[in-house]
Every structure is written in structure tokens, then in C-alpha cells.
Amino acid sequence: MKKLLTLCLMAFTTSALADYIFVVPQKPGGGTSQWAQIVATQLEPFLGENITIKHIPGARDIPGFNKFHNSLRTSNKIIMVSNGGNGVSFLQEKVDYDYRDYDSIGLMNLNIIAAKRIGENMDYPKFSAGSGKVPEAWAMALLICGPGLTMNEYLACFKEHVTWVNGMSNSERRLAFKRGELNGTRENPAAYKKHVETDENAEIWFHHGILQADGSHADDPNHPGFQLEILFEERWDVEPSGEFYDAYKLVKSFRDGMQKALWVNKGNPNTFLLRNALHQMSLDPDAIAAIEKKVGKYEWKIGDEGNAQVDTLMSFITPKALINLIHFNKEALGLASVYKEKLIE
Amino acid sequence: MILALLLGTLYGLIIGLIPAAGATTGLIILFGLMSYFSDPYLGVIFCMAVVAASTTGDTYSGILLGIPGANSAAATMVDGHPLAQQGKATYALTAAITTSTVNGLLWGTLTFALLPWYTKLMMIFGIPEMWAFVMLALVCVGFVSNKFWIRSLIAIGIGLFLGMIGTNPVTNADRWTFGWEYLGAGIQIMPMVAGLFAFPEILDGLKKRDATTTKHNTSGQTLDGIKAVWKYKWDAIRGGAIGAFIGFLPGLGGAMGDWMAYGSTVAANPKEEFGKGNIRGVIGSEGANNSQKATSMIPTVLFGIPGASFAAVLLALFMTLGFELGTPDLAYDMRFFDSLTFGFMWATVLVGIICITFNRYISMISYVRYRYYFPALVVFITWACAQYTGGWEDYAILILCSVLGVFCKEYKYSRPALLMAFILAAKVEALTIQMTTLYTIETLMTRPIFIILIITIIALATLSIKKNKLEYA
């Protein structure tokens, strides 16, 4: 009983004395929530102050980020934790938040890996749908249909070849893949290790590569030779290019290039302090090991590097790429995507 | 180790006693405390004890107050609460707890001892079979729980509509949210349970200005309850097996297992009257309670795929403790498996003993006038429902669901059917889309389990329409 009381007291005092707040747009237990919890725990000693997690859940993780944008960001102690899904929603949904209004404290540039069932004909993939899988849909269309097609030809080719299965949760998708009802799937690096590498009937199909400062994508050293661009060239004897490829680059970069990120309002006086603490944390092998255990071994972009990454991402947004993205998403994937003119401004 | 077990058991029992709360709520609250476990294995024991104890504890409010402790305990109260009204609360509680404990131990042993053997078995059940199971659950609760089957169908329709508010799985856009961003993630389960069951019962209790029962006769009820489990052991075993099977199928479980177990008890005893205090109804549904919690751990541990909503939270909690379920490394961590087994099994035993020992005292609440304890009840229920965002929206939804609950109770539209349809709405829609995308009639006809399930659904619906006399709403 004494221990219980102590635990309760500690929980209460931790909450009462909290100095910084991580706003997480999910319920406790979600992937970003877990990441935020781990980072907060590792960051606290370097920051010298407590961090508490405030969950603001809602559909597609949007309401929490909107709330940060509309009311919370003016507080100097509030830090937004976002994920790759927020990046995709930023491109194609009516959201209030806008990355151009924030300073990056740090972000993790991850890679998403697609897997297939061994021995399957991947010219006819059966793949779980959802807005989080939009980059995979574009990658599949490129890889299967080849170079030089018009937008409508890509659309027709995708519909002919890909069985796009709606309504699957992550767990249902994983199980359906294990059972062979789906022949393709995709995972983040940590989940890939857990769900694909342990499955004797599964192997890597392709990955999207890692976004570089100059806007190119490099091969993932964890899975060399399977970057989409490399596989495309091997199959079709030319590098991928053109309008369709530009739109693919746009959507994959906004998802994977900001898979996990920390933001504060522009001009927040604590920005330097937070960046410095995160930098110190990134030099600590134990702290980094704890984070890598969750997300895999990928680099942090801290402070100005994070802001530069946002600038790079924004440079991918061209009217044509955005129009093509929305058109394909609506016609081929059935998504209610909207064209946002203000992104071009 | 013992302290972690005791604390987890006590905490789980308290959470289980709070109407509309349950294992999922109890586990969500623990996130802030996980970092205080110096040994992560103690955290595992604590969490498993919470799961086992809260599952057993949630029977109380169902039987004593007519309010399900969690959505999974709704079936128990159909016959359990009338027994409490007849002054047989201790009898009903003891039978329920004994059944729940025995099945928890039996299926817990089978689950944890044979864990690695289940992988291949799980691969047999694909999307069509899952779809058919969901339909079977709807038929069970819709047609078995209420003889007014047309009203049940309407209730199912309302439940499906409410459950589909949120995000359209195809377009990924908000659906039927009336521009209210809060509804984008759908109506949460806790206010729906509380609104449908808790507040109508509280209002009813206040209107009657009386206690649940005035019949003071508790002598011998504890022993009678245990004897009843032995007498109706096949109902208990059947319920346990159904619950275990549903728990084993990822993403189902919870309310579905209990209602299917209850439905099978009613179907297996066509000459008996249910819904007015038949102990077999209590034993049948409670059989599924702990067994499904035990077997939900199979997909959760083996694949890192949560078997039920509580298991999804558990998965995340274990992650914060440093255990990533579904990874091969963990398969060799015998201390982890020992901690899982120790926490679940001993908490099941412990809470069983505590409950059976104190049942006659706890059940005295049914002799207390409602007005003395309803404020505390309202506070606890409201607290549980405000765990989502804590904003005014949580309270607004609770009020709306309560109005719906009062209406359904008054006009005998099956609340269990509405709740079940609400819970399963997303599954119904998603599995229907998946099945029609990936299968054709020809390929479905090659799946024997699917065909058997469809035949069972048709037979059960037909029989229930013809013979059901239950009036619970």
C-alpha cells in the first residue's frame, strides 16, 4: 500500500510540476504516442525539466494538430508531436495546421518498406488501402506500369493490376498478409523487423529511400538495392521521371520525411534550449538506443536541419504535382482528397 | 512480485466495479505509472493482474445495478439483475464469479501452456469466416435477447448507423459528423455503454425510490451459487469454449463472446424461460468472460496483433516496459511468459477468492436505496466517460447516448442489440468491403467453415423468431 501511495504521489507531483508539454494527436498507446513517451523520457535529463504528454485524439490525428495550431502554439512550453500521416493529410485534406508556421525542434527521417509474399506475381498485387498507403499505390503504379504513360494511362493500369482493399486496420492487414489473402504489405522499419523478417513466407519488395538535403532519395543501407528508383531502372532500363514520378516524390517525402517530428511556434523563446537538449540527447548512446529500439536506426535532423528539411519538402509542391496527386487519389484510390490552392502560395 | 500481483488485483477489482469502465479504461490510466516499475517484469505481472481482476469485477454492477461494468458484461445482467431483484444477488454473483474464475483458470492454462502451438490454427480463419462470426454475433444478440425481433432489427440499424459515424473507410473523409470535428473519430464506446445502460437504470432506480430488492435472505446463497455452477457445468463449459474461441480471433472478443455464449445457452435450453432470473443465463454468459481475456493474449503475444481492445492498450503498455510483443526475441524470454502466466492466473484465483468471500457483503448494496449511492455512481461513470478528451464534447455525447438509452428502455428496443451493432459496425462494414473485394461467390463456396457459419446464422435467426419469449430491452 505504501508503494502504491508513493506511486500515486509521484504521478501527481510529476503532473503538477510539469514544465513542458508534448501534444500528441492520438490516444495513449498509438505509435506516435509511444514514440513521444520514449523521447520525452530520454529528453528530460538533458532539458532539466519535466515533460508530460497531453493526448488530443481525433480522426486521422488531425484535431490534435489543429488545436495546437489554433490555440496551443502560443504557449512557449507546448511542443507538437506529429507523424507522417499528418504530412499526407497536409497535402490532401482540409486541415488548419501549416508547417511553415513552426520551427522544427527535431525530426526523424524514416523509410517505409513494402514486402511481398515469396513466389507471388507482383504485377497483380493485393494491397491494403488507406491514405497512409498512398505512396505505396504510386510506387506500385510506377513499378508495374513503367515509364512514359499519361496520367489517365497510369490510372487505368493501376485499376487493372492492383486490388486495393479498403477498410483494413493495421492488425487486420498484417494478419491478412500472413494468411496470404494479401500478397503485399508495408511497414515502418521497426514493424518490418517484427512482422516481415520473422515471416518465412515474406520478403522485401521495395522501399522508398531516404530523403536527402538536396531533395534526392538515397538507398536505405538497411535494405540496399531495393529502393523503388533502383528497381524501376532495373526493370525498365530508364530512370523514373516525369509528372507522375514528381507527384510520387511529393507524397512519399511528406510522409516519410517527417515520420516523427517535434514542432514549436515560430519565434518561441525556448527553441534554442529545446534544440540544444535534443542535440545533447542525440549524442548519448543509451538515449539513442532506447529510441532506435522503437523506430529503428535512422538519423535525427535537429534544429535548422529540420527547418531545411521542411523547405526541401515545400519545394516539391508544384501545381502540377499537387493536381496529379489529388486526381489519382480520387480516381484510382477513391479518396476524398481536395486540391489546396494555398499550398502553392 | 507478490506486491505487484496484489496491487494489480486490487486496482483491477476497483476499476471493474465502476460501471462502464472495465479493463481497457483501467489499463489506459496506467501509462504514466509504467516508468516507476524498477523491474519491467513486475509491470507485466501488474498489468495482467489488472486484466484478470477487472474482468471478474465488472460482473458486479451488471448483476447488482443492471449496468454493465464493461461492454463485455452486458449479457450477464439480462438474467443476473432480475435475480438480484428477487433477493438472490449473492447467489447470482457467486455463480458468475465461480464460472468466470474456473474458465479463466482453465483457458488461461491452455493459453499460456500451449501458446506456440496456436499459430497454424489461427491461419485457418480468414476474412469470410470473420465476417460470418460478426453476423452470427448480431443474430445472437438481436434475435435471442428480445422477442420483439422487428424492434431488435431497428435497434441494430440504429447501432450500425451510430457506429459508422466517423471516418468513411473508403474515402477516408468524415462521414455523418455534421461538421463536428470531434465526431471524426466516431462516438466512443464508454459513453455509449453508460448512456444506454447506466443512466436509464439510475433514473429507474430514482423513480422507484427504492432499493434493488427488499428481500433480505442471503443465507446459503454462496454455497447455492457454487452448486449451481456444478449443476449447470455444461453451460459453463460451453460458454467458456465460445468465449475462448472468440477471444482467439483477433479484433473480435469483448461483448461478442459473452452474447454468443448467452445465445447458445438460450438455444440449448429451449424449454426454459430466460430474462427473468434464470441462473443458467448468468453461468452461460459468464463462462465467456475470463476465457476470452485469456485467449485474446494468443494473437497479441504471438503476432503483436491485439486480440481485443484491452489487448491493444496492453501491447502499448508492454512496449513502454521494453517488451515488444510479436517479436522472436520475446519468444525466448521465459521470464516474460512466466510473468504473464503468474499475473493472470494468480490474479484470477485471488480475485475469485476475494469476491466469493465478500459477495454477501458486497451484494448488500442491493438493499440500499438508490438515492444514497447514485451521486457516487454518476461521478464514477462520468469520470470514466471523460477519459477520451476530457472536453465538453465527452459530456455532450454522454447526455445524447443517455437520452437514447432511456428511449430504448421505455419502448423496448433492444439495448444489447443496439450496443452490439454499434461496437461491430466498423467491423461489419470493413469486413464486407474486404470480403467482396477479395472473394467471389465461387471462392466463398469452397470454404467449409464459412458455409457452416452461414447455415448456423439462418437456423438461429429462424428458430429465435419462432420461439423466443425474452423481453429484455
Tab-separated table of C-alpha atoms in Angstrom, chain B residues 208-412:
chain	number	residue	atom	x	y	z
B	208	LYS	CA	-38.867	3.777	-7.801
B	209	ARG	CA	-37.252	5.481	-4.802
B	210	ASP	CA	-36.403	2.012	-3.618
B	211	ALA	CA	-33.533	-0.423	-3.328
B	212	THR	CA	-32.888	-3.078	-5.977
B	213	THR	CA	-34.560	-5.543	-3.633
B	214	THR	CA	-36.198	-5.578	-0.226
B	215	LYS	CA	-35.955	-9.337	0.237
B	216	HIS	CA	-33.355	-9.974	2.921
B	217	ASN	CA	-32.397	-13.591	2.643
B	218	THR	CA	-28.742	-14.196	1.934
B	219	SER	CA	-28.242	-17.386	3.921
B	220	GLY	CA	-26.851	-20.274	1.918
B	221	GLN	CA	-26.682	-18.302	-1.305
B	222	THR	CA	-22.900	-18.548	-1.621
B	223	LEU	CA	-22.969	-22.322	-1.474
B	224	ASP	CA	-26.016	-22.464	-3.735
B	225	GLY	CA	-24.165	-20.370	-6.299
B	226	ILE	CA	-21.212	-22.757	-6.351
B	227	LYS	CA	-23.558	-25.753	-6.530
B	228	ALA	CA	-25.395	-24.155	-9.466
B	229	VAL	CA	-22.154	-23.974	-11.437
B	230	TRP	CA	-21.577	-27.662	-10.867
B	231	LYS	CA	-25.185	-28.488	-11.756
B	232	TYR	CA	-25.035	-26.469	-14.974
B	233	LYS	CA	-21.420	-27.228	-15.723
B	234	TRP	CA	-22.073	-27.844	-19.417
B	235	ASP	CA	-23.473	-24.337	-19.818
B	236	ALA	CA	-20.338	-23.019	-18.093
B	237	ILE	CA	-18.008	-25.106	-20.228
B	238	ARG	CA	-19.831	-24.283	-23.454
B	239	GLY	CA	-19.772	-20.566	-22.593
B	240	GLY	CA	-16.088	-20.781	-21.764
B	241	ALA	CA	-15.266	-22.539	-25.012
B	242	ILE	CA	-17.218	-19.991	-27.082
B	243	GLY	CA	-15.557	-17.086	-25.273
B	244	ALA	CA	-12.140	-18.672	-25.697
B	245	PHE	CA	-12.695	-19.152	-29.406
B	246	ILE	CA	-13.923	-15.591	-29.971
B	247	GLY	CA	-11.026	-14.214	-27.931
B	248	PHE	CA	-8.644	-16.177	-30.104
B	249	LEU	CA	-9.907	-14.431	-33.257
B	250	PRO	CA	-8.131	-11.055	-33.489
B	251	GLY	CA	-10.269	-7.960	-33.233
B	252	LEU	CA	-13.437	-9.683	-32.052
B	253	GLY	CA	-13.883	-10.669	-28.413
B	254	GLY	CA	-15.388	-8.479	-25.728
B	255	ALA	CA	-19.150	-8.214	-25.891
B	256	MET	CA	-19.377	-10.604	-28.824
B	257	GLY	CA	-18.100	-13.636	-26.900
B	258	ASP	CA	-20.460	-13.069	-23.982
B	259	TRP	CA	-23.528	-12.630	-26.164
B	260	MET	CA	-22.755	-15.643	-28.292
B	261	ALA	CA	-22.280	-17.695	-25.130
B	262	TYR	CA	-25.564	-16.385	-23.751
B	263	GLY	CA	-27.312	-17.034	-27.054
B	264	SER	CA	-26.031	-20.590	-27.150
B	265	THR	CA	-27.282	-21.183	-23.594
B	266	VAL	CA	-30.750	-19.960	-24.535
B	267	ALA	CA	-30.720	-22.027	-27.732
B	268	ALA	CA	-29.528	-25.154	-25.894
B	269	ASN	CA	-32.334	-24.916	-23.341
B	270	PRO	CA	-35.436	-24.178	-25.424
B	271	LYS	CA	-37.886	-25.246	-22.717
B	272	GLU	CA	-36.554	-22.830	-20.114
B	273	GLU	CA	-37.515	-19.211	-19.584
B	274	PHE	CA	-34.736	-16.656	-19.739
B	275	GLY	CA	-34.542	-12.977	-18.945
B	276	LYS	CA	-36.414	-13.205	-15.655
B	277	GLY	CA	-33.689	-14.573	-13.434
B	278	ASN	CA	-32.504	-17.905	-14.827
B	279	ILE	CA	-29.135	-18.791	-13.291
B	280	ARG	CA	-28.184	-20.721	-16.447
B	281	GLY	CA	-28.210	-17.417	-18.326
B	282	VAL	CA	-25.713	-15.998	-15.846
B	283	ILE	CA	-23.486	-19.069	-15.933
B	284	GLY	CA	-23.580	-19.359	-19.724
B	285	SER	CA	-22.526	-15.788	-20.410
B	286	GLU	CA	-20.011	-15.524	-17.568
B	287	GLY	CA	-18.262	-18.620	-18.880
B	288	ALA	CA	-17.042	-16.495	-21.759
B	289	ASN	CA	-15.864	-13.581	-19.638
B	290	ASN	CA	-12.401	-14.570	-18.418
B	291	SER	CA	-11.760	-17.254	-21.021
B	292	GLN	CA	-11.869	-14.712	-23.857
B	293	LYS	CA	-9.468	-12.437	-21.991
B	294	ALA	CA	-7.031	-15.332	-21.684
B	295	THR	CA	-7.179	-16.388	-25.320
B	296	SER	CA	-7.036	-12.766	-26.564
B	297	MET	CA	-3.421	-12.971	-25.483
B	298	ILE	CA	-2.654	-15.546	-28.193
B	299	PRO	CA	-2.634	-13.233	-31.255
B	300	THR	CA	-1.358	-10.399	-29.078
B	301	VAL	CA	1.701	-12.256	-27.854
B	302	LEU	CA	2.428	-14.384	-30.910
B	303	PHE	CA	1.999	-11.765	-33.624
B	304	GLY	CA	1.819	-8.466	-31.798
B	305	ILE	CA	-1.726	-8.262	-33.174
B	306	PRO	CA	-4.202	-7.289	-30.463
B	307	GLY	CA	-6.973	-9.815	-29.880
B	308	ALA	CA	-9.317	-7.225	-28.335
B	309	SER	CA	-9.380	-3.535	-27.416
B	310	PHE	CA	-7.825	-4.110	-23.986
B	311	ALA	CA	-5.052	-6.117	-25.663
B	312	ALA	CA	-4.200	-3.161	-27.930
B	313	VAL	CA	-3.607	-0.993	-24.865
B	314	LEU	CA	-1.715	-3.807	-23.181
B	315	LEU	CA	0.540	-4.108	-26.209
B	316	ALA	CA	1.455	-0.429	-25.923
B	317	LEU	CA	1.964	-0.670	-22.160
B	318	PHE	CA	4.338	-3.586	-22.605
B	319	MET	CA	6.180	-1.558	-25.223
B	320	THR	CA	6.823	1.157	-22.640
B	321	LEU	CA	8.173	-1.573	-20.364
B	322	GLY	CA	10.542	-2.635	-23.132
B	323	PHE	CA	8.700	-5.774	-24.303
B	324	GLU	CA	7.723	-5.778	-27.933
B	325	LEU	CA	5.069	-8.422	-28.403
B	326	GLY	CA	5.205	-10.447	-31.595
B	327	THR	CA	8.987	-10.355	-31.921
B	328	PRO	CA	11.030	-13.542	-31.988
B	329	ASP	CA	13.333	-12.303	-29.202
B	330	LEU	CA	10.449	-12.356	-26.798
B	331	ALA	CA	9.621	-15.958	-27.653
B	332	TYR	CA	12.817	-16.997	-25.856
B	333	ASP	CA	12.209	-14.801	-22.812
B	334	MET	CA	10.832	-17.389	-20.427
B	335	ARG	CA	10.707	-14.904	-17.588
B	336	PHE	CA	8.299	-12.807	-19.625
B	337	PHE	CA	6.000	-15.774	-20.224
B	338	ASP	CA	6.235	-16.765	-16.578
B	339	SER	CA	5.271	-13.226	-15.565
B	340	LEU	CA	2.294	-13.242	-17.948
B	341	THR	CA	1.077	-16.555	-16.607
B	342	PHE	CA	1.771	-15.696	-12.965
B	343	GLY	CA	-0.046	-12.360	-13.168
B	344	PHE	CA	-3.133	-13.637	-14.963
B	345	MET	CA	-3.570	-16.961	-13.195
B	346	TRP	CA	-2.901	-15.876	-9.637
B	347	ALA	CA	-4.951	-12.721	-10.000
B	348	THR	CA	-7.806	-14.878	-11.276
B	349	VAL	CA	-7.513	-17.115	-8.222
B	350	LEU	CA	-7.069	-14.203	-5.847
B	351	VAL	CA	-9.965	-12.159	-7.121
B	352	GLY	CA	-12.146	-15.276	-7.191
B	353	ILE	CA	-11.429	-15.936	-3.525
B	354	ILE	CA	-11.883	-12.288	-2.530
B	355	CYS	CA	-15.144	-11.986	-4.409
B	356	ILE	CA	-16.703	-15.228	-3.222
B	357	THR	CA	-15.693	-14.457	0.369
B	358	PHE	CA	-17.115	-10.970	0.316
B	359	ASN	CA	-20.026	-11.439	-2.101
B	360	ARG	CA	-22.658	-11.493	0.614
B	361	TYR	CA	-21.354	-8.192	1.958
B	362	ILE	CA	-20.884	-6.520	-1.410
B	363	SER	CA	-24.342	-7.597	-2.530
B	364	MET	CA	-25.839	-5.693	0.390
B	365	ILE	CA	-25.732	-2.657	-1.854
B	366	SER	CA	-28.836	-4.088	-3.474
B	367	TYR	CA	-30.659	-3.431	-0.191
B	368	VAL	CA	-29.579	0.202	-0.099
B	369	ARG	CA	-31.884	2.814	-1.547
B	370	TYR	CA	-30.643	4.231	-4.803
B	371	ARG	CA	-30.652	7.827	-3.659
B	372	TYR	CA	-27.865	7.089	-1.162
B	373	TYR	CA	-25.320	5.960	-3.689
B	374	PHE	CA	-26.429	7.273	-7.065
B	375	PRO	CA	-24.343	10.506	-6.779
B	376	ALA	CA	-21.168	8.427	-6.431
B	377	LEU	CA	-22.298	6.269	-9.326
B	378	VAL	CA	-22.902	9.293	-11.535
B	379	VAL	CA	-19.480	10.721	-10.647
B	380	PHE	CA	-17.643	7.470	-11.419
B	381	ILE	CA	-19.472	6.873	-14.684
B	382	THR	CA	-18.983	10.443	-15.845
B	383	TRP	CA	-15.292	10.244	-14.959
B	384	ALA	CA	-14.902	7.035	-16.981
B	385	CYS	CA	-16.620	8.641	-19.978
B	386	ALA	CA	-14.499	11.778	-19.856
B	387	GLN	CA	-11.272	9.808	-20.258
B	388	TYR	CA	-11.286	10.341	-24.036
B	389	THR	CA	-10.589	14.066	-24.414
B	390	GLY	CA	-11.868	15.431	-21.111
B	391	GLY	CA	-13.592	18.212	-23.074
B	392	TRP	CA	-17.249	19.256	-23.036
B	393	GLU	CA	-17.811	17.063	-26.076
B	394	ASP	CA	-17.377	13.921	-23.969
B	395	TYR	CA	-20.191	15.079	-21.671
B	396	ALA	CA	-22.431	16.113	-24.563
B	397	ILE	CA	-22.120	12.671	-26.147
B	398	LEU	CA	-22.846	11.020	-22.803
B	399	ILE	CA	-26.063	13.037	-22.482
B	400	LEU	CA	-27.166	12.176	-26.025
B	401	CYS	CA	-26.458	8.478	-25.501
B	402	SER	CA	-28.371	8.584	-22.212
B	403	VAL	CA	-31.435	10.030	-23.938
B	404	LEU	CA	-31.213	7.210	-26.471
B	405	GLY	CA	-30.872	4.648	-23.673
B	406	VAL	CA	-33.950	5.931	-21.847
B	407	PHE	CA	-35.955	5.865	-25.078
B	408	CYS	CA	-34.892	2.304	-25.919
B	409	LYS	CA	-35.655	1.036	-22.448
B	410	GLU	CA	-39.065	2.698	-22.390
B	411	TYR	CA	-40.146	1.409	-25.796
B	412	LYS	CA	-38.416	-1.987	-25.615
